[in-house]
Amino acid sequence: MDRMCSTLVLVLALIVTSVCADEHINFVMWKPNQPELWREVIATFERESGVRIVREIGPHSSTSAHALLAQKLKNRDPNLDVFLMDVIWPPEFASAGWAMPLDELFPVEDRQDFFSGAITACTFRNKIYGVPFWISGGLLYYRKDLLKTYRMKPPKTWDELVRQAKKIVRGERERNRVLWGYSGQFKQYEGLVCNMQEFLLSNRGKLLDLEDRRSTLDNTSNIEAIRYVRDRIIGSVAPRGVLTYEEPESLHLFIQGHAVFHRNWPYAWEIANSPKKSRIAGRVAITLLPHFPKGRSVSTLGGWQFGISAFSRKKRRAWEFIKFMTSPRIQKLFALRASQAPARRSLYMDPEVLSRNPHFATLKAVFDITVPRPLLPLYPLYSDILQRFYSRAISFKDSAVKLLARQADKKVQDLLSLSEAAGR
């Protein structure tokens, strides 16, 4: 009898041990640029926590990754625990009831070290649904050698940029007949929304009045900024070809030495300064984007954040993983090993981080002025309206900007009404 009891206890112990050893959470993410580093970090978490991470790696495209994740969440998949969200997804996921509110796990005092723009992007109807992992924002790249030659300082306003660009292009005409003053992203896609938001808001414009649930594209400041892009940027200091440019094409023009100024995200720094990829390596610097005389510099927020599925059965374990991945220790590791811009402000004062990434000192100033795109559950439909509006407004010299703005406002108002009806 004693022997049977001993055997039973041993069997039960083995079962418990087996169950504990197989404890895991499921994590969906996009295809990473640094797979080895991700494997190393996840292995560290598994070793320290005893919890295994089962990863499903989606496409590198944000749109494709969204489709994969949305399908799982629509199906209330209980095996999905943690996921990475693009900065424009939290309102949609929160409104649909897909993402778990994190207020009890992520109190206000724990959010203080994160850039405010990133926290705002994770917040919907006064609840927070994500924890920022890395941050991005639009910034101005420029040829520091050319500005030095012509005794110029980086432009503070768009007018200064236009004047400097024209003077430098004239002065360099004999040496570089294909030099342009500016390169950005003006194709009809999400990047156009980001670029135009920076122009409009830097002229004290306003896209939406969320309190009154009203679209405000047709206001004086917005119209002025759009006309400025149409008349002073496109086909003037920038080639008309930028109307077909996304990030790769606009960056290519710059790194081939054919543009004085260039708007892009922080990722372009490594490329622009790589002797293997860039003809202007070592001659590039970055600064805040310009603004209009009565406005201030604005940078459109980009980046990714962690969220927890509302249908997960392992929410506490999922939170342990998020807390680990967004800790100063791990964000610093990604900054040192992958030059990934951390979402924590304190790391931009870390000597080791700055030694490895001296341009982070400027990035901190950029990230302090980041502004999220409008926090709307139906953001993809809203973005589509804006893309069509902006593209028509800046592509034709005789475009009726004000009329187009009114038409776009009407479409946005219909969308807001649809969103309200769906939320009831």
Short mmCIF file of C-alpha atoms in Angstrom, two decimals:
data_model
loop_
_atom_site.label_atom_id
_atom_site.label_comp_id
_atom_site.label_asym_id
_atom_site.label_seq_id
_atom_site.Cartn_x
_atom_site.Cartn_y
_atom_site.Cartn_z
CA MET A 1 0.00 0.00 0.00
CA ASP A 2 2.81 2.40 0.95
CA ARG A 3 4.53 1.51 -2.29
CA MET A 4 1.36 2.28 -4.28
CA CYS A 5 1.00 5.65 -2.53
CA SER A 6 4.61 6.50 -3.25
CA THR A 7 4.18 5.58 -6.89
CA LEU A 8 0.96 7.68 -7.13
CA VAL A 9 2.68 10.70 -5.57
CA LEU A 10 5.57 10.34 -8.01
CA VAL A 11 3.22 10.12 -11.01
CA LEU A 12 1.28 13.21 -9.85
CA ALA A 13 4.54 15.11 -9.35
CA LEU A 14 5.66 14.22 -12.86
CA ILE A 15 2.32 15.36 -14.28
CA VAL A 16 2.55 18.70 -12.45
CA THR A 17 6.15 19.16 -13.53
CA SER A 18 5.21 18.37 -17.13
CA VAL A 19 2.35 20.87 -17.08
CA CYS A 20 4.55 23.60 -15.58
CA ALA A 21 7.34 22.87 -18.02
CA ASP A 22 4.89 23.26 -20.90
CA GLU A 23 3.49 26.59 -19.66
CA HIS A 24 3.52 28.98 -22.59
CA ILE A 25 1.95 32.08 -24.12
CA ASN A 26 1.26 32.75 -27.78
CA PHE A 27 2.73 35.88 -29.34
CA VAL A 28 1.97 37.30 -32.81
CA MET A 29 4.47 39.76 -34.29
CA TRP A 30 5.63 41.08 -37.65
CA LYS A 31 8.71 39.69 -39.42
CA PRO A 32 11.65 41.27 -37.54
CA ASN A 33 14.72 42.90 -39.06
CA GLN A 34 16.91 41.42 -36.32
CA PRO A 35 15.75 37.79 -35.92
CA GLU A 36 18.85 36.70 -33.97
CA LEU A 37 18.39 39.43 -31.36
CA TRP A 38 14.71 38.58 -30.96
CA ARG A 39 15.56 34.91 -30.43
CA GLU A 40 18.17 35.85 -27.83
CA VAL A 41 15.83 38.16 -25.90
CA ILE A 42 12.96 35.69 -25.91
CA ALA A 43 15.30 32.91 -24.75
CA THR A 44 16.34 35.15 -21.84
CA PHE A 45 12.70 35.68 -20.84
CA GLU A 46 11.99 31.95 -21.05
CA ARG A 47 15.02 31.14 -18.91
CA GLU A 48 14.19 33.74 -16.25
CA SER A 49 10.41 33.18 -16.13
CA GLY A 50 10.01 29.51 -16.94
CA VAL A 51 7.37 30.49 -19.49
CA ARG A 52 7.78 29.43 -23.10
CA ILE A 53 6.98 31.91 -25.90
CA VAL A 54 5.29 30.43 -28.94
CA ARG A 55 5.75 32.93 -31.74
CA GLU A 56 3.74 33.34 -34.91
CA ILE A 57 5.65 35.63 -37.24
CA GLY A 58 3.47 37.54 -39.66
CA PRO A 59 4.41 39.53 -42.76
CA HIS A 60 6.72 42.54 -42.61
CA SER A 61 3.98 44.72 -44.12
CA SER A 62 1.87 46.56 -41.56
CA THR A 63 -1.25 46.08 -43.71
CA SER A 64 -0.72 42.33 -44.05
CA ALA A 65 0.15 41.95 -40.36
CA HIS A 66 -3.06 43.79 -39.48
CA ALA A 67 -5.12 41.40 -41.61
CA LEU A 68 -3.59 38.36 -39.89
CA LEU A 69 -4.10 39.74 -36.38
CA ALA A 70 -7.60 41.09 -37.01
CA GLN A 71 -8.77 37.69 -38.27
CA LYS A 72 -7.59 35.98 -35.09
CA LEU A 73 -9.20 38.61 -32.87
CA LYS A 74 -12.48 38.55 -34.79
CA ASN A 75 -12.58 34.81 -34.18
CA ARG A 76 -11.93 35.37 -30.44
CA ASP A 77 -9.00 32.99 -30.65
CA PRO A 78 -8.26 32.00 -27.02
CA ASN A 79 -4.77 30.86 -28.00
CA LEU A 80 -3.68 34.40 -28.88
CA ASP A 81 -2.21 36.12 -25.83
CA VAL A 82 0.16 38.95 -26.82
CA PHE A 83 0.58 40.91 -30.05
CA LEU A 84 2.42 43.87 -31.50
CA MET A 85 0.27 46.76 -32.75
CA ASP A 86 1.09 49.47 -35.24
CA VAL A 87 0.61 52.92 -33.75
CA ILE A 88 -2.70 53.46 -35.61
CA TRP A 89 -4.39 50.23 -34.44
CA PRO A 90 -5.25 50.73 -30.71
CA PRO A 91 -8.52 52.69 -31.23
CA GLU A 92 -9.81 50.02 -33.62
CA PHE A 93 -8.80 47.13 -31.37
CA ALA A 94 -10.18 48.86 -28.28
CA SER A 95 -13.48 49.83 -29.89
CA ALA A 96 -14.00 46.29 -31.19
CA GLY A 97 -13.36 44.83 -27.75
CA TRP A 98 -10.33 42.93 -29.01
CA ALA A 99 -7.64 44.50 -26.82
CA MET A 100 -7.60 44.28 -23.05
CA PRO A 101 -7.51 47.59 -21.11
CA LEU A 102 -4.24 47.75 -19.16
CA ASP A 103 -5.00 50.50 -16.62
CA GLU A 104 -4.72 48.22 -13.57
CA LEU A 105 -1.44 46.69 -14.77
CA PHE A 106 0.04 49.86 -16.29
CA PRO A 107 -0.80 52.73 -13.90
CA VAL A 108 -0.16 56.39 -14.71
CA GLU A 109 3.04 56.58 -12.67
CA ASP A 110 4.57 53.73 -14.72
CA ARG A 111 3.86 55.62 -17.96
CA GLN A 112 5.93 58.70 -17.07
CA ASP A 113 9.16 57.48 -18.67
CA PHE A 114 7.49 56.91 -22.05
CA PHE A 115 7.14 59.65 -24.67
CA SER A 116 3.75 61.30 -24.26
CA GLY A 117 2.82 60.97 -27.94
CA ALA A 118 3.28 57.20 -27.76
CA ILE A 119 1.14 56.96 -24.62
CA THR A 120 -1.58 59.08 -26.26
CA ALA A 121 -1.61 56.74 -29.26
CA CYS A 122 -2.23 53.77 -26.94
CA THR A 123 -5.11 55.52 -25.16
CA PHE A 124 -8.74 55.41 -26.26
CA ARG A 125 -11.72 56.82 -24.35
CA ASN A 126 -9.57 57.39 -21.26
CA LYS A 127 -8.28 53.81 -21.08
CA ILE A 128 -4.89 52.51 -22.16
CA TYR A 129 -4.58 49.47 -24.40
CA GLY A 130 -0.90 49.21 -25.24
CA VAL A 131 2.65 49.66 -23.96
CA PRO A 132 5.09 51.39 -26.36
CA PHE A 133 7.97 49.19 -27.51
CA TRP A 134 9.76 51.43 -29.99
CA ILE A 135 8.99 54.86 -31.35
CA SER A 136 9.41 56.64 -34.64
CA GLY A 137 8.66 60.08 -36.04
CA GLY A 138 9.17 62.21 -39.12
CA LEU A 139 12.38 64.26 -39.22
CA LEU A 140 14.46 66.33 -41.61
CA TYR A 141 17.65 64.89 -43.10
CA TYR A 142 20.01 67.36 -44.74
CA ARG A 143 23.37 67.63 -46.46
CA LYS A 144 25.50 69.21 -43.75
CA ASP A 145 28.41 69.63 -46.16
CA LEU A 146 26.33 71.73 -48.56
CA LEU A 147 24.86 73.86 -45.79
CA LYS A 148 28.36 74.47 -44.47
CA THR A 149 29.63 75.43 -47.93
CA TYR A 150 26.88 78.02 -48.28
CA ARG A 151 27.20 79.17 -44.66
CA MET A 152 23.69 78.16 -43.72
CA LYS A 153 22.14 76.76 -40.55
CA PRO A 154 19.44 74.07 -40.68
CA PRO A 155 16.13 75.73 -41.62
CA LYS A 156 13.61 76.48 -38.90
CA THR A 157 10.72 77.37 -41.21
CA TRP A 158 9.46 76.00 -44.53
CA ASP A 159 10.22 79.34 -46.18
CA GLU A 160 13.84 79.10 -45.02
CA LEU A 161 14.06 75.56 -46.41
CA VAL A 162 12.71 76.66 -49.79
CA ARG A 163 15.11 79.64 -49.98
CA GLN A 164 18.12 77.56 -48.95
CA ALA A 165 17.21 74.74 -51.30
CA LYS A 166 16.90 77.08 -54.29
CA LYS A 167 20.18 78.85 -53.55
CA ILE A 168 22.14 75.62 -53.10
CA VAL A 169 20.65 74.03 -56.23
CA ARG A 170 21.60 77.13 -58.27
CA GLY A 171 25.09 77.14 -56.82
CA GLU A 172 25.65 73.43 -57.48
CA ARG A 173 24.18 73.37 -61.00
CA GLU A 174 27.53 73.00 -62.74
CA ARG A 175 28.57 70.10 -60.50
CA ASN A 176 25.22 68.34 -60.20
CA ARG A 177 22.58 69.06 -62.82
CA VAL A 178 20.11 66.62 -61.29
CA LEU A 179 20.21 68.08 -57.77
CA TRP A 180 16.84 68.93 -56.19
CA GLY A 181 16.07 70.80 -53.00
CA TYR A 182 13.66 68.42 -51.28
CA SER A 183 12.53 64.80 -51.25
CA GLY A 184 9.56 63.39 -49.34
CA GLN A 185 6.69 60.92 -49.63
CA PHE A 186 3.74 62.24 -51.64
CA LYS A 187 2.32 59.15 -53.32
CA GLN A 188 -1.32 58.34 -52.53
CA TYR A 189 -0.74 56.00 -49.55
CA GLU A 190 -0.42 56.25 -45.77
CA GLY A 191 2.91 58.08 -46.00
CA LEU A 192 1.15 60.99 -47.72
CA VAL A 193 -1.14 61.33 -44.69
CA CYS A 194 1.92 61.46 -42.42
CA ASN A 195 3.75 64.05 -44.54
CA MET A 196 0.72 66.29 -44.94
CA GLN A 197 -0.15 66.13 -41.24
CA GLU A 198 3.27 67.61 -40.51
CA PHE A 199 2.68 70.49 -42.92
CA LEU A 200 -0.86 71.21 -41.72
CA LEU A 201 -0.24 71.01 -37.99
CA SER A 202 2.96 73.05 -38.27
CA ASN A 203 0.74 75.86 -39.60
CA ARG A 204 -1.54 75.57 -36.54
CA GLY A 205 -4.01 73.55 -38.59
CA LYS A 206 -6.47 71.02 -37.22
CA LEU A 207 -7.81 67.84 -38.78
CA LEU A 208 -10.61 66.90 -36.41
CA ASP A 209 -12.59 68.37 -33.56
CA LEU A 210 -13.22 65.17 -31.62
CA GLU A 211 -15.28 66.90 -28.92
CA ASP A 212 -17.80 68.12 -31.48
CA ARG A 213 -17.22 65.07 -33.71
CA ARG A 214 -16.50 67.40 -36.63
CA SER A 215 -14.04 67.25 -39.52
CA THR A 216 -12.13 70.51 -39.91
CA LEU A 217 -10.09 70.07 -43.08
CA ASP A 218 -11.69 73.19 -44.51
CA ASN A 219 -10.08 75.74 -42.24
CA THR A 220 -7.80 78.57 -43.28
CA SER A 221 -4.59 77.19 -41.80
CA ASN A 222 -5.07 73.80 -43.46
CA ILE A 223 -5.86 75.33 -46.85
CA GLU A 224 -2.79 77.59 -46.67
CA ALA A 225 -0.50 74.65 -45.88
CA ILE A 226 -1.90 72.46 -48.66
CA ARG A 227 -1.52 75.23 -51.22
CA TYR A 228 2.04 75.76 -50.00
CA VAL A 229 2.90 72.12 -50.66
CA ARG A 230 1.23 72.31 -54.09
CA ASP A 231 2.87 75.58 -55.16
CA ARG A 232 6.18 75.83 -53.29
CA ILE A 233 7.23 72.18 -52.82
CA ILE A 234 5.90 69.94 -55.60
CA GLY A 235 7.64 70.71 -58.92
CA SER A 236 9.51 73.61 -57.34
CA VAL A 237 12.10 72.46 -54.81
CA ALA A 238 11.00 68.83 -55.17
CA PRO A 239 10.65 67.03 -58.49
CA ARG A 240 7.10 66.22 -59.60
CA GLY A 241 8.19 62.61 -59.36
CA VAL A 242 7.73 62.77 -55.57
CA LEU A 243 4.00 62.39 -56.28
CA THR A 244 4.87 58.72 -56.91
CA TYR A 245 7.40 58.32 -54.08
CA GLU A 246 7.12 56.19 -50.97
CA GLU A 247 10.00 55.96 -48.46
CA PRO A 248 12.41 53.84 -50.56
CA GLU A 249 12.18 56.03 -53.68
CA SER A 250 12.47 59.31 -51.79
CA LEU A 251 15.43 58.01 -49.78
CA HIS A 252 17.15 56.72 -52.91
CA LEU A 253 17.08 60.22 -54.43
CA PHE A 254 18.72 61.59 -51.28
CA ILE A 255 21.43 58.96 -50.77
CA GLN A 256 22.42 59.19 -54.43
CA GLY A 257 23.30 62.83 -53.73
CA HIS A 258 20.40 64.30 -55.67
CA ALA A 259 18.54 66.14 -52.88
CA VAL A 260 19.60 68.73 -50.31
CA PHE A 261 16.79 68.04 -47.80
CA HIS A 262 14.84 64.87 -47.17
CA ARG A 263 11.91 63.94 -44.90
CA ASN A 264 11.95 60.39 -43.54
CA TRP A 265 11.81 58.22 -40.40
CA PRO A 266 14.74 57.37 -38.09
CA TYR A 267 15.45 54.05 -39.83
CA ALA A 268 16.95 55.98 -42.77
CA TRP A 269 19.89 57.18 -40.64
CA GLU A 270 21.82 53.90 -40.88
CA ILE A 271 21.23 53.68 -44.64
CA ALA A 272 22.16 57.29 -45.37
CA ASN A 273 25.42 56.92 -43.47
CA SER A 274 26.43 53.51 -44.78
CA PRO A 275 29.33 53.75 -47.27
CA LYS A 276 28.02 50.56 -48.92
CA LYS A 277 24.57 52.01 -49.55
CA SER A 278 24.97 55.77 -49.71
CA ARG A 279 27.06 58.14 -51.83
CA ILE A 280 26.75 60.81 -49.14
CA ALA A 281 27.73 58.75 -46.08
CA GLY A 282 29.24 60.96 -43.38
CA ARG A 283 27.76 64.11 -44.92
CA VAL A 284 24.26 63.72 -43.45
CA ALA A 285 22.71 65.31 -40.37
CA ILE A 286 19.20 65.40 -38.91
CA THR A 287 17.01 68.00 -37.24
CA LEU A 288 13.39 68.84 -36.50
CA LEU A 289 11.07 69.34 -39.43
CA PRO A 290 10.43 73.02 -40.27
CA HIS A 291 7.26 74.90 -39.40
CA PHE A 292 5.32 77.91 -40.69
CA PRO A 293 5.98 81.38 -39.18
CA LYS A 294 3.16 81.24 -36.61
CA GLY A 295 3.37 77.51 -35.98
CA ARG A 296 5.72 74.99 -34.39
CA SER A 297 7.54 71.89 -35.59
CA VAL A 298 5.42 68.74 -35.68
CA SER A 299 6.47 65.14 -36.24
CA THR A 300 3.95 62.43 -37.13
CA LEU A 301 4.22 59.55 -34.65
CA GLY A 302 5.18 56.09 -35.78
CA GLY A 303 6.14 52.96 -33.89
CA TRP A 304 4.82 49.73 -32.41
CA GLN A 305 3.39 48.71 -29.05
CA PHE A 306 2.43 45.55 -27.21
CA GLY A 307 -1.16 44.63 -26.46
CA ILE A 308 -2.99 41.73 -24.77
CA SER A 309 -5.91 39.92 -26.36
CA ALA A 310 -9.17 40.39 -24.47
CA PHE A 311 -9.80 36.68 -25.10
CA SER A 312 -6.50 35.41 -23.68
CA ARG A 313 -6.68 32.90 -20.84
CA LYS A 314 -3.18 33.83 -19.68
CA LYS A 315 -3.39 37.57 -19.21
CA ARG A 316 -1.07 37.74 -16.18
CA ARG A 317 1.65 35.78 -17.92
CA ALA A 318 1.15 37.92 -21.01
CA TRP A 319 1.67 41.03 -18.91
CA GLU A 320 4.91 39.60 -17.46
CA PHE A 321 6.21 39.22 -21.01
CA ILE A 322 5.21 42.78 -21.99
CA LYS A 323 6.75 44.20 -18.83
CA PHE A 324 9.99 42.37 -19.63
CA MET A 325 10.07 43.46 -23.30
CA THR A 326 9.37 47.13 -22.51
CA SER A 327 11.73 47.33 -19.54
CA PRO A 328 14.69 49.76 -19.65
CA ARG A 329 17.04 46.79 -19.74
CA ILE A 330 15.57 45.25 -22.92
CA GLN A 331 14.87 48.53 -24.68
CA LYS A 332 18.49 49.49 -24.05
CA LEU A 333 19.63 46.18 -25.54
CA PHE A 334 17.65 46.83 -28.73
CA ALA A 335 19.11 50.36 -28.87
CA LEU A 336 22.68 49.09 -28.54
CA ARG A 337 22.42 46.05 -30.78
CA ALA A 338 19.88 47.18 -33.39
CA SER A 339 19.91 51.00 -33.10
CA GLN A 340 16.18 50.74 -32.40
CA ALA A 341 14.78 53.97 -30.96
CA PRO A 342 13.43 53.15 -27.49
CA ALA A 343 10.06 54.45 -26.32
CA ARG A 344 11.54 55.35 -22.89
CA ARG A 345 12.82 58.92 -22.61
CA SER A 346 15.42 58.09 -19.93
CA LEU A 347 17.47 55.97 -22.34
CA TYR A 348 18.21 59.06 -24.46
CA MET A 349 20.38 60.28 -21.59
CA ASP A 350 22.21 56.97 -21.18
CA PRO A 351 25.93 57.51 -22.04
CA GLU A 352 26.32 54.01 -23.48
CA VAL A 353 23.28 54.38 -25.72
CA LEU A 354 24.39 57.82 -26.93
CA SER A 355 27.93 56.59 -27.57
CA ARG A 356 26.56 53.87 -29.86
CA ASN A 357 23.90 56.15 -31.39
CA PRO A 358 24.99 59.82 -31.18
CA HIS A 359 22.04 60.88 -33.38
CA PHE A 360 19.67 59.78 -30.58
CA ALA A 361 20.31 63.15 -28.92
CA THR A 362 18.45 64.80 -31.80
CA LEU A 363 15.83 62.06 -31.98
CA LYS A 364 14.77 62.81 -28.42
CA ALA A 365 13.84 66.36 -29.45
CA VAL A 366 11.92 64.93 -32.42
CA PHE A 367 10.02 62.39 -30.32
CA ASP A 368 9.09 65.07 -27.79
CA ILE A 369 6.98 66.74 -30.52
CA THR A 370 5.43 63.64 -32.07
CA VAL A 371 1.69 63.78 -32.70
CA PRO A 372 -0.39 60.64 -33.38
CA ARG A 373 -2.67 60.45 -36.34
CA PRO A 374 -6.35 60.92 -35.38
CA LEU A 375 -7.45 58.27 -32.89
CA LEU A 376 -10.38 56.76 -34.76
CA PRO A 377 -11.66 53.15 -34.70
CA LEU A 378 -12.31 53.34 -38.46
CA TYR A 379 -8.95 54.95 -39.15
CA PRO A 380 -8.18 52.98 -42.37
CA LEU A 381 -11.36 54.38 -43.98
CA TYR A 382 -10.55 57.87 -42.69
CA SER A 383 -7.01 57.61 -44.07
CA ASP A 384 -8.36 56.59 -47.46
CA ILE A 385 -10.47 59.78 -47.60
CA LEU A 386 -7.46 61.91 -46.67
CA GLN A 387 -5.16 60.19 -49.14
CA ARG A 388 -7.52 60.86 -52.04
CA PHE A 389 -8.10 64.46 -50.94
CA TYR A 390 -4.43 65.34 -50.45
CA SER A 391 -3.37 63.65 -53.67
CA ARG A 392 -5.89 65.57 -55.80
CA ALA A 393 -5.16 68.83 -53.99
CA ILE A 394 -1.37 68.80 -54.47
CA SER A 395 -1.09 67.07 -57.86
CA PHE A 396 -2.72 69.76 -60.00
CA LYS A 397 -1.66 73.42 -60.12
CA ASP A 398 -5.24 74.62 -60.57
CA SER A 399 -6.80 72.33 -57.94
CA ALA A 400 -9.76 73.81 -56.07
CA VAL A 401 -8.32 73.06 -52.63
CA LYS A 402 -11.13 74.62 -50.63
CA LEU A 403 -13.85 72.79 -52.56
CA LEU A 404 -11.96 69.50 -52.27
CA ALA A 405 -11.59 70.09 -48.52
CA ARG A 406 -15.34 70.62 -48.12
CA GLN A 407 -16.06 67.45 -50.04
CA ALA A 408 -13.59 65.51 -47.89
CA ASP A 409 -15.14 66.98 -44.73
CA LYS A 410 -18.54 65.68 -45.83
CA LYS A 411 -17.15 62.18 -46.35
CA VAL A 412 -15.43 62.24 -42.95
CA GLN A 413 -18.66 63.41 -41.29
CA ASP A 414 -20.48 60.43 -42.81
CA LEU A 415 -17.74 58.16 -41.51
CA LEU A 416 -17.95 59.63 -38.00
CA SER A 417 -21.72 59.09 -38.01
CA LEU A 418 -21.18 55.48 -39.06
CA SER A 419 -18.63 55.03 -36.29
CA GLU A 420 -21.03 56.43 -33.68
CA ALA A 421 -23.86 54.19 -34.87
CA ALA A 422 -21.59 51.12 -34.70
CA GLY A 423 -20.54 52.07 -31.17
CA ARG A 424 -24.11 52.16 -29.83
#
